[in-house]
Amino acid sequence: MSRWTKYIKPYWVYFLLGPLCMIVEVLGEVFIPDLFSRMINDGVLKSSESYVVIMCLLMILTAVLMLLGGVGGAYFGAKASVNFAGDLRSDLYSKIQRFSFSNIDKFSSGSLVTRLTNDVTQLQNFVNMLLRMCLRSPGMLVGALIMTIIKSPKTALILVFVIPVMAIFLTFFIKRGFPRFQNMQTKIDSLNSNIQENITNVRVVKSFVREDFEEEKFKKSNYELKNAGISAMNVMIMIQPVMMFLMYATSITVMWIGGNDVIVGSMTLGDLTALINYISQILMSIMMLSMLFVFSSRAIASGRRIKEVLDEKIDITENESSDAVVKNGEIEFRNVSFRYYKNSEKKVLNNINLVIPAGKTVGIIGSTGSGKTTLVSMIPRLYDVDEGEVLVDGVNVKNYSLPVLRQGVSMVLQKNVLFSGTIAENLRWGDENASDAEMKKWATAAQADNFIESFPDGYETVLDQGGTNVSGGQKQRLCIARALLKKPKVIILDDSTSAVDTATERNIRKTFSEELSGSTKIIIAQRISSVKDSDMIIVMDDGNITGVGTHDELLKNNVEYQEIYYSQVDRKEDEA
């Protein structure tokens, strides 16, 4: 409960006024049958029109007060639940923003979307219902029960049997329903992931004519969600019929007993009418409580899923008090080892020792899966090492504050991502205060200015989500320009020029050597031509560094480099 108190405290007034307003409605519910009983006994049966009018006016006044209480309860309940959900969603989103890559790996993107939306909405609906029912249902139950005992203690004994039976059925249904609701939320995760993946990659789907395959995959996820939903509802839909059966059976029994009492004269007609109303209120309040428990089973399942995210331990912590800054860009790996799966024996990086001097251009080459991307991901702390340490300018990266480290180390990831908005807005991710001249300068350095200016709206051209209205090569150059705007001391290009032609790539490398002469440049590439002129080339294979040197040195001494080089030379000759 303490987990959720944080989201209740700022709005305690709404959380207090909502139930209090519902008490007003409950008091009206309890008093109206008694007023109606008196009107019959002392007004209608005694032919006293004035008494009937007085009772009618009292009932109308009570109904108006009930209306005000009901509206107030609904209003404050909505205010409390919406604010509760808004703050919770905000904290959830902020927590996800602080996740490291390894934290994100534990949850699918579809699951995180579901938790931010559907699960929070389930809690919001439950809080709203709870505020409206937490005092209304128990209050009505207690009030109607007291009035029933006053009117007919004998009839009240019927409830001694009925209420425990209803509670047993309710417990049984909720116990069966909770795991099914939890399973249903998991199926929603799967469906959301399916939809997100399909829509994000719709162009790939169409280019490979895989619409039928994707439809079948969606149908499967949709079918599993439908079955999970039906399974959960099959338990819950039994609650209302069972409760209604007990409710009507009890009402009939009360009418039978009460009717006999009226005939023999031990109960008045007005009291019987009130008694039937009170019995209905008691059973209806139990029905409302049962529905509250139904909502609670789903809300508990959603709450646990939200709590998993909020309680997820962020494995990359930062030294916020550190005043260290990246000044030169020298990088050193000391006995670095890393595993993505910590219980795995196989290391992705195995005892890496490496020094990259400041201001140098360094190429990294190797087969797919050799650990190139993982190696450079350690520098800006996208992942933390399992063993050893990574130093930038002689300082362990863990001793930098994350914003300072990542401001000094700019990385263009393998998957180039642009956001919906203008080109200028995307470029200013690198520096939100960059002037138009600075933006144009670094776009030119990334060989992007020419094609940007060819658009009718230039830098104000609006990009679709994911940058789908520009080509792969244009997207890569925009991402490089965005990284350059940070003016980093270390820039890492992770296979970020694979979609551009060799001439454009050559111009980018030339600009790097001229404009970023004081920065350390790390280029991961598949093509020998991309790293051939580097000051230092690192060859990786199966998580190990198998060679370090210049192009000529490696061509003489390194078998892996020779294999890559000659395979590409042979391919060019074959193509020629």
Coordinates of C-alpha atoms in Angstrom, one line a residue, residues 29-533:
E29 CA -31.0 5.3 0.5
V30 CA -31.5 4.2 4.1
F31 CA -34.1 6.9 5.0
I32 CA -36.4 6.8 2.0
P33 CA -37.8 3.3 2.6
D34 CA -38.6 4.3 6.2
L35 CA -40.3 7.5 5.0
F36 CA -42.2 5.5 2.5
S37 CA -43.2 3.1 5.2
R38 CA -44.5 5.9 7.4
M39 CA -46.4 7.5 4.5
I40 CA -48.3 4.2 4.0
N41 CA -48.9 3.4 7.7
D42 CA -49.7 6.9 9.0
G43 CA -50.9 8.6 5.8
V44 CA -52.4 6.3 3.2
L45 CA -53.9 3.7 5.6
K46 CA -55.2 6.5 7.9
S47 CA -56.4 8.7 5.0
S48 CA -54.3 11.7 6.1
E49 CA -53.5 13.7 3.0
S50 CA -51.5 16.3 4.8
Y51 CA -49.2 13.6 6.2
V52 CA -48.8 12.0 2.8
V53 CA -47.8 15.5 1.4
I54 CA -45.3 16.0 4.2
M55 CA -43.7 12.6 3.6
C56 CA -43.6 13.3 -0.2
L57 CA -41.8 16.6 0.4
L58 CA -39.3 14.9 2.8
M59 CA -38.7 12.2 0.2
I60 CA -38.1 14.8 -2.6
L61 CA -35.7 16.7 -0.4
T62 CA -33.9 13.5 0.5
A63 CA -33.7 12.6 -3.2
V64 CA -32.2 16.1 -4.0
L65 CA -29.6 15.6 -1.3
M66 CA -28.9 12.2 -2.7
L67 CA -28.5 13.7 -6.2
L68 CA -26.0 16.2 -4.9
G69 CA -24.1 13.6 -2.9
G70 CA -24.0 11.2 -5.9
V71 CA -22.8 13.9 -8.3
G72 CA -20.2 15.1 -5.8
G73 CA -19.0 11.6 -5.2
A74 CA -18.7 10.9 -8.9
Y75 CA -16.9 14.3 -9.5
F76 CA -14.3 13.9 -6.7
G77 CA -13.8 10.3 -7.5
A78 CA -13.0 11.1 -11.1
K79 CA -10.7 13.9 -10.1
A80 CA -8.8 11.7 -7.6
S81 CA -8.5 8.7 -10.0
V82 CA -7.4 10.7 -13.0
N83 CA -4.8 12.6 -11.0
F84 CA -3.6 9.3 -9.4
A85 CA -3.2 7.7 -12.8
G86 CA -1.5 10.8 -14.3
D87 CA 1.2 10.9 -11.7
L88 CA 1.6 7.1 -11.8
R89 CA 2.0 7.1 -15.5
S90 CA 4.5 10.0 -15.3
D91 CA 6.6 8.2 -12.8
L92 CA 6.5 5.0 -14.8
Y93 CA 7.6 6.8 -17.9
S94 CA 10.4 8.6 -16.1
K95 CA 11.6 5.3 -14.6
I96 CA 11.7 3.7 -18.1
Q97 CA 13.7 6.7 -19.4
R98 CA 16.4 5.9 -16.8
F99 CA 16.6 2.3 -17.7
S100 CA 19.9 1.0 -19.1
F101 CA 19.9 -1.2 -22.2
S102 CA 20.0 -4.3 -20.0
N103 CA 17.0 -3.1 -18.0
I104 CA 15.1 -2.5 -21.3
D105 CA 16.1 -6.0 -22.5
K106 CA 14.0 -7.5 -19.6
F107 CA 10.8 -6.1 -21.0
S108 CA 9.5 -6.1 -24.5
S109 CA 8.5 -2.7 -26.0
G110 CA 4.9 -3.9 -26.3
S111 CA 4.8 -4.9 -22.7
L112 CA 6.1 -1.5 -21.5
V113 CA 3.5 0.3 -23.7
T114 CA 0.7 -1.9 -22.2
R115 CA 1.9 -1.1 -18.7
L116 CA 2.0 2.6 -19.4
T117 CA -1.5 2.6 -20.9
N118 CA -3.8 -0.4 -20.3
D119 CA -2.5 -1.3 -16.8
V120 CA -2.5 2.2 -15.6
T121 CA -6.1 2.6 -16.9
Q122 CA -7.1 -0.5 -15.0
L123 CA -5.8 1.0 -11.8
Q124 CA -7.5 4.3 -12.6
N125 CA -10.9 2.6 -13.1
F126 CA -10.4 0.6 -9.9
V127 CA -9.6 3.7 -7.8
N128 CA -12.6 5.6 -9.2
M129 CA -14.9 2.6 -8.4
L130 CA -13.3 2.1 -5.0
L131 CA -13.9 5.8 -4.0
R132 CA -17.5 5.5 -5.0
M133 CA -18.1 2.1 -3.5
C134 CA -15.8 1.9 -0.5
L135 CA -18.3 3.7 1.9
R136 CA -21.4 3.5 -0.2
S137 CA -21.7 -0.3 -0.3
P138 CA -20.6 -1.0 3.3
G139 CA -22.7 1.9 4.5
M140 CA -25.8 0.8 2.7
L141 CA -25.2 -2.8 3.9
V142 CA -24.9 -1.7 7.6
G143 CA -27.7 0.9 7.4
A144 CA -30.2 -1.4 5.7
L145 CA -29.2 -4.3 8.0
I146 CA -29.9 -2.1 11.1
M147 CA -33.2 -1.0 9.7
T148 CA -34.1 -4.6 8.9
I149 CA -33.4 -5.8 12.4
I150 CA -35.5 -2.9 13.8
K151 CA -38.4 -3.7 11.4
S152 CA -38.3 -7.5 11.7
P153 CA -35.6 -9.3 13.7
K154 CA -37.1 -12.7 12.6
T155 CA -36.6 -11.7 8.9
A156 CA -33.1 -10.5 9.5
L157 CA -32.2 -14.1 10.5
I158 CA -32.5 -15.1 6.8
L159 CA -29.5 -13.0 6.1
V160 CA -27.4 -14.9 8.6
F161 CA -27.6 -17.8 6.1
V162 CA -27.6 -15.8 2.8
I163 CA -24.6 -13.5 3.4
P164 CA -22.0 -16.2 4.2
V165 CA -23.2 -18.2 1.1
M166 CA -22.7 -15.2 -1.1
A167 CA -19.2 -14.5 0.4
I168 CA -18.2 -18.1 -0.2
F169 CA -19.2 -17.9 -3.9
L170 CA -17.5 -14.6 -4.3
T171 CA -14.2 -15.8 -2.8
F172 CA -14.3 -18.8 -5.1
F173 CA -14.8 -16.8 -8.2
I174 CA -12.2 -14.2 -7.4
K175 CA -9.6 -16.8 -6.5
R176 CA -10.2 -18.5 -9.9
G177 CA -10.3 -15.2 -11.8
F178 CA -7.1 -13.5 -10.6
P179 CA -4.5 -15.7 -12.4
R180 CA -6.6 -15.5 -15.6
F181 CA -6.6 -11.7 -15.6
Q182 CA -2.9 -11.8 -15.1
N183 CA -2.6 -14.1 -18.1
M184 CA -4.9 -11.8 -20.1
Q185 CA -2.6 -8.8 -19.5
T186 CA 0.4 -10.8 -20.8
K187 CA -1.5 -11.6 -24.0
I188 CA -2.2 -7.9 -24.4
D189 CA 1.6 -7.4 -24.2
S190 CA 2.1 -9.9 -27.0
L191 CA -0.6 -8.3 -29.2
N192 CA 0.8 -4.8 -28.7
S193 CA 4.3 -6.0 -29.6
N194 CA 2.9 -7.7 -32.7
I195 CA 1.1 -4.6 -33.8
Q196 CA 4.0 -2.2 -33.0
E197 CA 6.5 -4.4 -34.9
N198 CA 4.2 -4.7 -37.9
I199 CA 3.3 -1.0 -38.2
T200 CA 6.9 0.2 -37.6
N201 CA 8.2 -2.2 -40.3
V202 CA 5.2 -2.0 -42.7
R203 CA 7.4 -1.1 -45.6
V204 CA 9.6 -4.2 -45.1
V205 CA 6.4 -6.4 -44.8
K206 CA 5.1 -5.0 -48.1
S207 CA 8.4 -5.3 -49.9
F208 CA 8.6 -9.0 -49.1
V209 CA 4.9 -9.5 -49.7
R210 CA 4.5 -10.9 -46.2
E211 CA 1.1 -9.4 -45.4
D212 CA -0.5 -12.8 -45.2
F213 CA 2.2 -14.1 -42.8
E214 CA 1.7 -11.0 -40.6
E215 CA -2.0 -11.3 -40.7
E216 CA -1.7 -14.9 -39.5
K217 CA 0.7 -13.9 -36.8
F218 CA -1.8 -11.2 -35.7
K219 CA -4.7 -13.6 -35.8
K220 CA -2.8 -15.9 -33.5
S221 CA -2.0 -13.2 -31.0
N222 CA -5.6 -11.9 -31.2
Y223 CA -7.0 -15.4 -30.8
E224 CA -4.8 -16.1 -27.8
L225 CA -6.0 -12.7 -26.2
K226 CA -9.6 -13.5 -27.0
N227 CA -9.3 -17.0 -25.4
A228 CA -7.5 -15.5 -22.4
G229 CA -10.3 -12.8 -22.1
I230 CA -13.0 -15.4 -22.4
S231 CA -11.3 -17.6 -19.8
A232 CA -11.2 -14.8 -17.3
M233 CA -14.7 -13.6 -18.1
N234 CA -16.1 -17.2 -17.9
V235 CA -15.3 -17.1 -14.2
M236 CA -16.5 -13.6 -13.6
I237 CA -19.8 -13.7 -15.6
M238 CA -21.0 -16.4 -13.2
I239 CA -20.9 -13.9 -10.3
Q240 CA -23.9 -11.8 -11.3
P241 CA -26.3 -14.7 -12.1
V242 CA -25.4 -16.5 -8.8
M243 CA -25.8 -13.3 -6.8
M244 CA -29.0 -12.4 -8.5
F245 CA -30.4 -15.8 -7.9
L246 CA -29.6 -15.6 -4.2
M247 CA -31.0 -12.0 -4.1
Y248 CA -34.4 -12.9 -5.7
A249 CA -34.6 -16.1 -3.6
T250 CA -34.1 -14.1 -0.5
S251 CA -36.6 -11.4 -1.6
I252 CA -39.3 -14.1 -2.3
T253 CA -38.6 -15.7 1.1
V254 CA -39.0 -12.3 2.9
M255 CA -42.2 -11.5 1.0
W256 CA -43.6 -14.9 1.9
I257 CA -42.8 -14.6 5.6
G258 CA -43.6 -10.9 5.8
G259 CA -46.9 -11.4 3.9
N260 CA -48.0 -14.0 6.4
D261 CA -47.1 -11.5 9.2
V262 CA -49.2 -8.8 7.5
I263 CA -52.2 -11.2 7.2
V264 CA -52.1 -12.2 10.9
G265 CA -51.5 -8.5 11.9
S266 CA -48.0 -8.7 13.4
M267 CA -46.6 -6.5 10.7
T268 CA -48.0 -3.5 8.9
L269 CA -48.1 -3.2 5.1
G270 CA -45.7 -0.2 5.2
D271 CA -43.2 -2.1 7.2
L272 CA -43.3 -5.0 4.8
T273 CA -42.7 -2.6 1.9
A274 CA -39.8 -1.0 3.7
L275 CA -38.4 -4.4 4.6
I276 CA -38.4 -5.6 1.0
N277 CA -36.6 -2.4 0.0
Y278 CA -34.0 -2.9 2.8
I279 CA -33.4 -6.6 1.9
S280 CA -32.9 -5.5 -1.7
Q281 CA -30.4 -2.8 -0.6
I282 CA -28.5 -5.3 1.5
L283 CA -28.2 -7.8 -1.4
M284 CA -27.5 -5.0 -3.9
S285 CA -24.7 -3.7 -1.7
I286 CA -23.2 -7.2 -1.6
M287 CA -23.5 -7.2 -5.4
M288 CA -21.7 -3.9 -5.6
L289 CA -19.0 -5.2 -3.3
S290 CA -18.7 -8.3 -5.5
M291 CA -18.2 -6.1 -8.6
L292 CA -15.6 -4.1 -6.7
F293 CA -13.7 -7.4 -6.0
V294 CA -14.0 -8.3 -9.7
F295 CA -12.4 -5.1 -10.6
S296 CA -9.8 -5.5 -7.8
S297 CA -8.6 -8.9 -9.2
R298 CA -7.7 -7.3 -12.5
A299 CA -6.4 -4.1 -10.9
I300 CA -4.1 -6.2 -8.6
A301 CA -2.8 -8.0 -11.7
S302 CA -2.1 -4.7 -13.4
G303 CA -0.7 -3.2 -10.2
R304 CA 1.9 -6.0 -9.9
R305 CA 3.0 -5.5 -13.5
I306 CA 3.4 -1.8 -12.9
K307 CA 5.3 -2.5 -9.7
E308 CA 7.7 -4.7 -11.6
V309 CA 8.7 -1.7 -13.6
L310 CA 8.8 0.7 -10.7
D311 CA 10.8 -1.8 -8.6
E312 CA 13.2 -2.7 -11.4
K313 CA 16.7 -2.0 -10.1
I314 CA 18.5 0.3 -12.5
D315 CA 21.9 -1.4 -13.0
I316 CA 23.7 1.7 -14.2
T317 CA 24.0 4.3 -11.5
E318 CA 25.9 7.5 -11.8
N319 CA 28.1 9.7 -9.7
E320 CA 26.0 12.9 -9.8
S321 CA 28.5 14.8 -7.6
S322 CA 31.4 14.1 -10.0
D323 CA 32.9 17.2 -11.7
A324 CA 34.9 15.1 -14.2
V325 CA 34.4 16.1 -17.9
V326 CA 35.6 14.5 -21.1
K327 CA 38.5 16.8 -22.3
N328 CA 40.7 14.8 -24.7
G329 CA 39.0 11.6 -25.6
E330 CA 41.6 9.0 -24.7
I331 CA 40.0 5.6 -24.1
E332 CA 41.4 2.6 -22.3
F333 CA 39.9 -0.9 -21.7
R334 CA 41.5 -2.8 -18.8
N335 CA 40.7 -6.5 -18.6
V336 CA 37.1 -6.0 -19.7
S337 CA 34.7 -8.9 -19.9
F338 CA 31.0 -8.8 -20.5
R339 CA 28.0 -11.2 -20.8
Y340 CA 24.5 -10.2 -21.9
Y341 CA 23.1 -13.2 -19.9
K342 CA 24.8 -13.1 -16.6
N343 CA 24.3 -16.8 -16.0
S344 CA 25.9 -17.7 -19.3
E345 CA 29.3 -19.2 -19.4
K346 CA 30.0 -17.7 -22.9
K347 CA 31.4 -14.2 -22.7
V348 CA 30.6 -11.6 -25.4
L349 CA 33.8 -9.8 -24.6
N350 CA 36.7 -11.7 -23.2
N351 CA 39.5 -10.0 -21.2
I352 CA 39.8 -6.9 -23.5
N353 CA 42.9 -4.8 -23.0
L354 CA 43.2 -1.8 -25.4
V355 CA 44.3 1.8 -25.4
I356 CA 43.0 4.3 -28.0
P357 CA 45.0 7.6 -28.0
A358 CA 43.0 10.9 -28.0
G359 CA 42.4 12.5 -31.4
K360 CA 43.0 9.3 -33.4
T361 CA 40.8 7.7 -36.0
V362 CA 40.2 4.1 -35.1
G363 CA 38.6 1.4 -37.2
I364 CA 37.0 -1.7 -35.8
I365 CA 36.4 -4.6 -38.1
G366 CA 35.4 -8.2 -37.7
S367 CA 32.7 -10.8 -38.5
T368 CA 29.1 -10.4 -37.4
G369 CA 28.7 -11.2 -33.7
S370 CA 32.4 -10.7 -32.9
G371 CA 31.6 -8.1 -30.2
K372 CA 32.3 -4.8 -32.1
T373 CA 29.1 -3.0 -31.1
T374 CA 29.2 -4.4 -27.6
L375 CA 32.8 -3.1 -27.1
V376 CA 32.0 0.5 -28.1
S377 CA 28.7 0.4 -26.1
M378 CA 30.9 0.2 -22.9
I379 CA 32.3 3.7 -23.6
P380 CA 29.1 5.8 -23.0
R381 CA 27.9 3.2 -20.5
L382 CA 25.0 1.9 -22.6
Y383 CA 26.0 -1.3 -20.8
D384 CA 28.3 -1.7 -17.8
V385 CA 31.2 -4.1 -17.8
D386 CA 31.0 -7.3 -15.8
E387 CA 34.7 -7.4 -15.1
G388 CA 37.5 -4.9 -15.5
E389 CA 37.0 -1.2 -16.2
V390 CA 36.7 1.3 -19.1
L391 CA 38.5 4.7 -18.7
V392 CA 38.0 7.9 -20.6
D393 CA 40.8 10.4 -20.1
G394 CA 42.1 8.2 -17.3
V395 CA 38.8 8.3 -15.4
N396 CA 36.6 5.2 -14.9
V397 CA 33.4 5.9 -16.9
K398 CA 31.5 5.0 -13.7
N399 CA 32.9 8.1 -12.1
Y400 CA 31.4 10.4 -14.6
S401 CA 27.8 11.7 -14.4
L402 CA 25.9 10.1 -17.2
P403 CA 24.8 13.3 -18.9
V404 CA 28.4 14.6 -18.9
L405 CA 29.8 11.3 -20.2
R406 CA 27.2 11.0 -23.0
Q407 CA 27.6 14.6 -24.0
G408 CA 31.3 14.0 -24.5
V409 CA 30.8 10.6 -26.2
S410 CA 28.5 10.7 -29.2
M411 CA 27.4 7.5 -30.7
V412 CA 25.5 6.8 -34.0
L413 CA 23.9 3.5 -33.4
Q414 CA 23.5 0.7 -36.0
K415 CA 19.8 1.3 -36.2
N416 CA 19.3 4.9 -37.4
V417 CA 16.3 6.4 -35.7
L418 CA 14.7 9.7 -36.6
F419 CA 11.6 11.2 -34.9
S420 CA 8.5 12.7 -36.2
G421 CA 9.1 16.5 -36.7
T422 CA 11.2 18.7 -38.9
I423 CA 14.7 18.0 -40.0
A424 CA 15.9 20.9 -37.9
E425 CA 14.1 19.6 -34.8
N426 CA 15.8 16.2 -35.3
L427 CA 19.3 17.7 -35.8
R428 CA 18.9 19.9 -32.7
W429 CA 18.7 16.7 -30.6
G430 CA 22.5 17.1 -30.7
D431 CA 22.3 20.7 -29.4
E432 CA 19.0 22.3 -28.8
N433 CA 20.5 25.7 -28.8
A434 CA 22.4 25.3 -32.1
S435 CA 22.1 28.2 -34.5
D436 CA 21.0 27.7 -38.1
A437 CA 24.6 28.3 -39.2
E438 CA 26.0 25.6 -36.9
M439 CA 23.3 23.2 -38.0
K440 CA 24.1 23.8 -41.6
K441 CA 27.9 23.5 -40.9
W442 CA 27.6 20.0 -39.4
A443 CA 25.0 18.9 -41.9
T444 CA 27.5 19.8 -44.6
A445 CA 30.2 17.9 -42.7
A446 CA 27.9 14.8 -42.7
Q447 CA 27.2 15.3 -46.5
A448 CA 23.6 16.0 -45.7
D449 CA 23.2 19.7 -46.6
N450 CA 22.8 19.2 -50.3
F451 CA 19.9 16.8 -50.2
I452 CA 18.2 18.8 -47.3
E453 CA 18.3 22.0 -49.4
S454 CA 16.9 20.0 -52.3
F455 CA 13.6 19.6 -50.4
P456 CA 11.1 22.4 -50.9
D457 CA 11.0 23.2 -47.2
G458 CA 14.7 22.6 -46.6
Y459 CA 15.5 22.2 -42.9
E460 CA 11.8 22.7 -42.1
T461 CA 10.9 19.5 -44.0
V462 CA 8.6 17.4 -41.8
L463 CA 9.8 13.8 -41.3
D464 CA 7.4 11.0 -40.9
Q465 CA 7.7 8.8 -37.7
G466 CA 11.0 6.9 -38.0
G467 CA 12.1 9.1 -40.9
T468 CA 10.4 6.9 -43.5
N469 CA 10.1 9.6 -46.1
V470 CA 13.9 9.8 -46.6
S471 CA 16.2 7.1 -47.9
G472 CA 18.5 4.9 -45.8
G473 CA 21.6 6.8 -46.8
Q474 CA 19.9 10.2 -46.1
K475 CA 18.8 8.9 -42.7
Q476 CA 22.3 7.8 -41.9
R477 CA 23.7 11.2 -42.8
L478 CA 21.1 13.0 -40.8
C479 CA 21.9 10.9 -37.7
I480 CA 25.7 11.6 -38.2
A481 CA 24.9 15.3 -38.4
R482 CA 22.8 15.1 -35.3
A483 CA 25.8 13.5 -33.4
L484 CA 28.3 16.0 -34.7
L485 CA 26.2 18.9 -33.4
K486 CA 27.1 17.7 -29.9
K487 CA 30.7 18.6 -30.7
P488 CA 31.9 15.5 -28.9
K489 CA 35.4 14.5 -27.9
V490 CA 34.7 10.9 -28.9
I491 CA 32.4 10.0 -31.8
I492 CA 31.5 6.5 -32.6
L493 CA 30.0 5.4 -35.9
D494 CA 28.5 1.9 -35.6
D495 CA 28.3 0.8 -39.3
S496 CA 26.6 4.2 -39.9
T497 CA 27.8 4.7 -43.5
S498 CA 26.8 1.3 -44.9
A499 CA 23.9 2.8 -46.9
V500 CA 25.9 5.6 -48.5
D501 CA 28.0 5.4 -51.7
T502 CA 31.8 5.1 -51.4
A503 CA 32.4 8.7 -52.7
T504 CA 30.1 10.2 -50.0
E505 CA 31.7 8.0 -47.4
R506 CA 35.1 9.2 -48.4
N507 CA 34.0 12.8 -48.1
I508 CA 32.6 12.2 -44.7
R509 CA 35.9 10.7 -43.5
K510 CA 37.8 13.6 -45.0
T511 CA 35.6 16.1 -43.2
F512 CA 36.1 14.1 -40.0
S513 CA 39.8 14.4 -40.2
E514 CA 39.6 18.2 -40.9
E515 CA 36.7 19.3 -38.7
L516 CA 37.2 16.8 -35.8
S517 CA 41.0 16.7 -35.7
G518 CA 40.9 17.0 -31.9
S519 CA 38.3 14.3 -31.4
T520 CA 38.7 10.6 -31.1
K521 CA 36.9 8.9 -34.0
I522 CA 35.8 5.2 -33.8
I523 CA 34.4 3.7 -37.0
I524 CA 32.8 0.2 -37.0
A525 CA 32.5 -1.0 -40.5
Q526 CA 32.1 -4.1 -42.7
R527 CA 34.1 -2.6 -45.6
I528 CA 37.9 -2.5 -45.5
S529 CA 37.7 0.7 -47.5
S530 CA 35.9 2.4 -44.6
V531 CA 38.7 1.8 -42.1
K532 CA 41.7 1.4 -44.4
D533 CA 43.1 4.9 -43.8

